[in-house]
Coordinates of C-alpha atoms in Angstrom, one line a residue:
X353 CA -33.1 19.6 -19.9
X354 CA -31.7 18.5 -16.8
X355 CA -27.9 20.1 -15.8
X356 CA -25.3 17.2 -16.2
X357 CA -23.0 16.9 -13.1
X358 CA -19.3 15.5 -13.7
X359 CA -18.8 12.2 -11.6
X360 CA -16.7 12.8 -8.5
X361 CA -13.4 12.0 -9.0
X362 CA -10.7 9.9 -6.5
X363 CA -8.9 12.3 -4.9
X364 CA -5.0 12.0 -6.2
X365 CA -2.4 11.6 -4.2
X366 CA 0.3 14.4 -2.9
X367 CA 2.2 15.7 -5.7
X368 CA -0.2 14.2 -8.2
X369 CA -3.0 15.7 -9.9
X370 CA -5.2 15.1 -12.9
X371 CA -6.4 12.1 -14.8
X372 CA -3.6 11.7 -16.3
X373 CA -2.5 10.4 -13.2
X374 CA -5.3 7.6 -13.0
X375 CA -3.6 4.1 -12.9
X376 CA -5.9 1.4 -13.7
X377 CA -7.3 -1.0 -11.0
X378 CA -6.1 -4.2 -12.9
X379 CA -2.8 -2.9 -12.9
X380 CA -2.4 -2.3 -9.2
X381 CA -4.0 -5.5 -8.6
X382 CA -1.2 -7.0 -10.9
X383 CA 1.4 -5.6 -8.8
X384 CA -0.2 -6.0 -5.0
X385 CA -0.4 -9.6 -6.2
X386 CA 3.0 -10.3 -7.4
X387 CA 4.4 -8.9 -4.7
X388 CA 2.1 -10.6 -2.5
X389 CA 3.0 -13.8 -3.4
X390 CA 6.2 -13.8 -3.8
X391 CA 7.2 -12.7 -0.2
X392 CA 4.3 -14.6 1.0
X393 CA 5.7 -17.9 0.3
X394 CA 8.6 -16.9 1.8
X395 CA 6.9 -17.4 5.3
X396 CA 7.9 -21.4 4.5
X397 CA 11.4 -20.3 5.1
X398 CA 10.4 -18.6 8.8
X399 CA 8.2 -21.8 9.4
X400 CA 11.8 -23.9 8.9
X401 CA 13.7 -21.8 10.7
X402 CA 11.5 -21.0 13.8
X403 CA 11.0 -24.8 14.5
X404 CA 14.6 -25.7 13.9
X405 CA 15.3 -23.2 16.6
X406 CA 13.5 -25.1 19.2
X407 CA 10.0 -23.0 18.9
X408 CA 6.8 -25.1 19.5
X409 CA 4.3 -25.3 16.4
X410 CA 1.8 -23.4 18.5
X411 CA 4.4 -20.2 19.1
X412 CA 5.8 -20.3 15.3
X413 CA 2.3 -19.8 14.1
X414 CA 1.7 -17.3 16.9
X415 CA 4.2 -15.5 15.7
X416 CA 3.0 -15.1 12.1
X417 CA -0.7 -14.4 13.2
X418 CA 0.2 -11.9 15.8
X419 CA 3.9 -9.9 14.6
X420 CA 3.4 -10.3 11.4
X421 CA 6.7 -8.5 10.3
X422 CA 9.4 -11.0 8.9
X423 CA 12.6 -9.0 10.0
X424 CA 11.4 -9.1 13.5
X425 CA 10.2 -12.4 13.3
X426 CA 13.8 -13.7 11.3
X427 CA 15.8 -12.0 13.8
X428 CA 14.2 -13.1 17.2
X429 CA 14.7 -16.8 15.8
X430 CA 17.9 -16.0 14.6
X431 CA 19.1 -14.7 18.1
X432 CA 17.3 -17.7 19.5
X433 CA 19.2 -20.5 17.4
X434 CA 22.3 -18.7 18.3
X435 CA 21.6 -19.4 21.8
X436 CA 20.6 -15.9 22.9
X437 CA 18.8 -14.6 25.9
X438 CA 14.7 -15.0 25.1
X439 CA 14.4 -11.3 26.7
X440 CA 17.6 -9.8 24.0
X441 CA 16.1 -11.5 21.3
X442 CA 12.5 -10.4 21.7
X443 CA 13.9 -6.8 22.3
X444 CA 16.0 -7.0 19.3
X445 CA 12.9 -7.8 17.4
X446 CA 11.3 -4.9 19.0
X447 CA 13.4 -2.4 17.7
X448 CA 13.2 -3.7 14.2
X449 CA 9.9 -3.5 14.3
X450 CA 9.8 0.0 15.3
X451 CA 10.2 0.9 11.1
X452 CA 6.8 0.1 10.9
X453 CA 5.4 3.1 13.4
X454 CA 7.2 5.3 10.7
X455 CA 5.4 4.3 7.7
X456 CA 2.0 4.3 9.6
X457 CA 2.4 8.1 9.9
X458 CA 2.8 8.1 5.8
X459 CA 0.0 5.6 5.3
X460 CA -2.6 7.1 7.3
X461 CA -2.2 10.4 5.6
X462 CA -2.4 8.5 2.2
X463 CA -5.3 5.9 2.7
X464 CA -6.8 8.1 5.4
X465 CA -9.1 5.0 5.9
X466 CA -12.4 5.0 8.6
X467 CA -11.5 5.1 12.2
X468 CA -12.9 1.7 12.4
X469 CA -10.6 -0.3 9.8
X470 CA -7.7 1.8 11.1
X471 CA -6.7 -0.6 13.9
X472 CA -7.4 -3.5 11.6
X473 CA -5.2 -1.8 9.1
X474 CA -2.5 -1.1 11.3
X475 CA -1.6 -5.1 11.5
X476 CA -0.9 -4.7 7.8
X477 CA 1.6 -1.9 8.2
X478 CA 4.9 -3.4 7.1
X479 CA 8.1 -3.0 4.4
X480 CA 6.2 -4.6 1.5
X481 CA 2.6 -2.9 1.7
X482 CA 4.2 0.6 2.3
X483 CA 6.4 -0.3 -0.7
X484 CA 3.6 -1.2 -3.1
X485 CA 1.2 1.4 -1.7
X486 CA 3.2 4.9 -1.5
X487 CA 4.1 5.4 -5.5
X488 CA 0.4 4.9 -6.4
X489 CA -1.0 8.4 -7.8
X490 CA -4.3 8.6 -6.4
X491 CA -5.8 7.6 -3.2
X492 CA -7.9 4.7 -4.7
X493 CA -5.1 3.4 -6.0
X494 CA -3.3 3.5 -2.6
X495 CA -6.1 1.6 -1.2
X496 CA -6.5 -1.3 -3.5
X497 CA -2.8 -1.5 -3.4
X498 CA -2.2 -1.8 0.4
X499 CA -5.6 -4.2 0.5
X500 CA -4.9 -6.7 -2.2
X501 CA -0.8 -6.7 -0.9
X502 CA -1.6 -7.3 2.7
X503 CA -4.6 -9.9 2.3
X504 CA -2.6 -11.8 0.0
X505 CA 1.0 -11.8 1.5
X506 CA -1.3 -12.2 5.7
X507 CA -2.8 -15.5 4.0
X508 CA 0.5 -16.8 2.2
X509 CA 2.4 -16.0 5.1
X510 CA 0.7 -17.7 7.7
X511 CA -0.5 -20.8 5.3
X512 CA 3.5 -21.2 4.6
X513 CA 4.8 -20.6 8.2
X514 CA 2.5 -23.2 9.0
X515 CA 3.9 -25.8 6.3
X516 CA 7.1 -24.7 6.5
X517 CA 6.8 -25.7 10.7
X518 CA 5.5 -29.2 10.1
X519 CA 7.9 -30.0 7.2
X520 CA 11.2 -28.7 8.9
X521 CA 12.2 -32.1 10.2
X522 CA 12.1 -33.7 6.7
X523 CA 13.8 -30.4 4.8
X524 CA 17.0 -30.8 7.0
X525 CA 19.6 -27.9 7.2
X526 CA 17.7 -25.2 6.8
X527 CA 20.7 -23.5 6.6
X528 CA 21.5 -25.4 3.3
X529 CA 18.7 -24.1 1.4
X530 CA 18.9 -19.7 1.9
X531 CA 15.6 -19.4 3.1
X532 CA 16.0 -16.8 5.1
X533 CA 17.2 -14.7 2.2
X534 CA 13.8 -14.6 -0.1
X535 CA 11.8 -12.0 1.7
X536 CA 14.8 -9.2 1.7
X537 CA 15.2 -9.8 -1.8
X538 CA 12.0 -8.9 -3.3
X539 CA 12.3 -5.9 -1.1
X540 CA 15.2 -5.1 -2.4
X541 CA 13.6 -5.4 -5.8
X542 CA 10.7 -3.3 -4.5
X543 CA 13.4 -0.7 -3.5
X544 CA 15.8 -0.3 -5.9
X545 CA 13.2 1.7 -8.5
X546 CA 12.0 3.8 -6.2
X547 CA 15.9 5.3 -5.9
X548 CA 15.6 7.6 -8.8
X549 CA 17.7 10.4 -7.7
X550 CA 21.4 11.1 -6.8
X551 CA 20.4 12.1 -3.2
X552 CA 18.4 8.8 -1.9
X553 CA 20.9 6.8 -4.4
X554 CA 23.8 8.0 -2.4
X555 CA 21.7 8.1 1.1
X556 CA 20.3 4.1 0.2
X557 CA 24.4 3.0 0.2
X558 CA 25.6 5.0 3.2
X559 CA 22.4 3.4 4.7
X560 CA 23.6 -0.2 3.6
X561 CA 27.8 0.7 4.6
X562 CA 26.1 1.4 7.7
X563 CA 24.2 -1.8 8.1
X564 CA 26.9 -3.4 7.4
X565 CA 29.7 -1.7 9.3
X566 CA 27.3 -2.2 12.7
X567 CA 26.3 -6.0 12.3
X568 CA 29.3 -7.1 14.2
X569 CA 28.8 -4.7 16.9
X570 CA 25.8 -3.9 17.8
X571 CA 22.8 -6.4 18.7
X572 CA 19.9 -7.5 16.1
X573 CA 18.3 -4.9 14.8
X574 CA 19.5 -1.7 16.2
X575 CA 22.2 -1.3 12.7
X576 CA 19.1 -1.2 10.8
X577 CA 17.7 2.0 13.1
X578 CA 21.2 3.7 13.0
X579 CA 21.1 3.6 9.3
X580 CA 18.3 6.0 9.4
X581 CA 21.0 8.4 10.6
X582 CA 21.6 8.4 6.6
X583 CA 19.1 10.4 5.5
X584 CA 19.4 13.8 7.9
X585 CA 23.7 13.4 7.1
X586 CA 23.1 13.3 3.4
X587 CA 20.6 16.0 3.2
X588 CA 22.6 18.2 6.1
X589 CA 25.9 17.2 3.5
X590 CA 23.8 18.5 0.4
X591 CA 22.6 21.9 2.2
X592 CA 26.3 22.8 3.1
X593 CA 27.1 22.3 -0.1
X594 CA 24.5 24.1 -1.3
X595 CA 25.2 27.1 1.0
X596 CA 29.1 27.1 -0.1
X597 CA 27.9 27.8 -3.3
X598 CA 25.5 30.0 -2.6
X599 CA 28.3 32.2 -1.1
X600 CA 30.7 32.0 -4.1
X601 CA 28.1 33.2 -6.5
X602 CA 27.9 36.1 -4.2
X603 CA 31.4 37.2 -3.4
X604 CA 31.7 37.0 -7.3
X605 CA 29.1 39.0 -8.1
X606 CA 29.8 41.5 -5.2
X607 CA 32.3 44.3 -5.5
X608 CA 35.2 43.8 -2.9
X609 CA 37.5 46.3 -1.7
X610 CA 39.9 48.0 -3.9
X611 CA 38.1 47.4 -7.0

């Protein structure tokens, strides 16, 4: 009789292991496309808003082919509507964008995808792919979430920056309708599970007071790179306190003088 081999199994991903862990392919599908489709549409509100601040149909479209990263792409039409310098804005928008390098260095490690697709890939590298892709537990499931989330949200966001261009005129105050607010919700949505302890609850709102505190101040986009000043304060916070109380279990359980 011929020796039975075990099928290979997908490798999990870090922290993960066993089949237990499996998720099933329909399942990440589900979620890549919900998630795709709702920000997707979204790029309506970016198609409004880019033409109503004086950019041609040619550049809006441009800019959802070729960026392809809503906060940057919100931001430098923001700073241009406001009457901004071209050069400010598109710097702004730079340094928003910069987020994305970050979760590249995660994602490669986790898909760790042919050199070929890589630079194909890389266009895809934004808030809501990492989002759906990093809590899958193995690295098939990784893939299939970060391919199904950035076909789907690349084609909706691009068809809907395009119609949202050529129907601005007949929407009117763009202003009116909140547009602009779609896409950070559902990442909010996206976020808000992933908080599950104390620690990134606590560094997620310092984060935000952050935000916040610096949007007055500071130009677009560079309050969203301070706030990543929240993490190394929170967990340099949590090892002092950690250390304090390292050092009162041992001066209680030391003998002092004149005991």
């Amino acid at each position: 009789m011929a020796e039975q081999t075990a099928p290979p199994q997908c490798p999990a991903a870090p922290g993960v292991q066993g089949p237990a862990a499996e998720k099933p392919d329909a399942a990440v599908v589900r979620d890549a496309l919900g998630v795709g489709v709702a920000v997707g549409l979204s790029g309506f509100a970016f198609g409004v808003t880019s033409a109503g601040s004086g950019l041609t149909l040619l550049q809006t479209c441009a800019l959802s082919l070729l960026v392809f990263t809503g906060a940057s792409q919100f931001a430098l039409v923001g700073a241009l509507a406001a009457g901004g310098n071209p050069y400010t804005a598109a710097a702004g928008a730079f340094f928003l964008g910069i987020r994305n390098a970050f979760y590249g260095l995660r994602l490669s490690q986790l898909l760790a995808l042919p050199r070929v697709l890589r630079p194909l890939a890389a266009q895809w590298v934004i808030d809501e792919t990492t989002a759906v892709t990093l809590p899958q537990p193995t690295r098939r499931a990784a893939r299939i979430g970060f391919t199904v989330t950035g076909l789907t949200l690349y084609t909706l966001w691009n068809l809907t920056t395009l119609l949202g261009a050529l129907g601005a005129e007949a929407l009117g105050d763009t202003d009116a309708w909140g547009l602009d607010a779609a896409s950070p919700a559902v990442f909010l949505a996206l976020l808000a599970p992933m908080l599950k302890s104390a620690t990134e609850r606590v560094t997620a709102g310092l984060a935000v007071l952050l935000v916040l505190g610096l949007l007055p101040v500071l130009p677009a986009g560079a309050p969203v790179l301070v706030s990543a000043l929240a993490a190394p304060v929170v967990l340099f916070l949590k090892g002092r306190g950690r250390s304090a109380s390292s050092e009162d279990v041992t001066g209680d359980t030391t003998p002092g003088e004149g005991r």
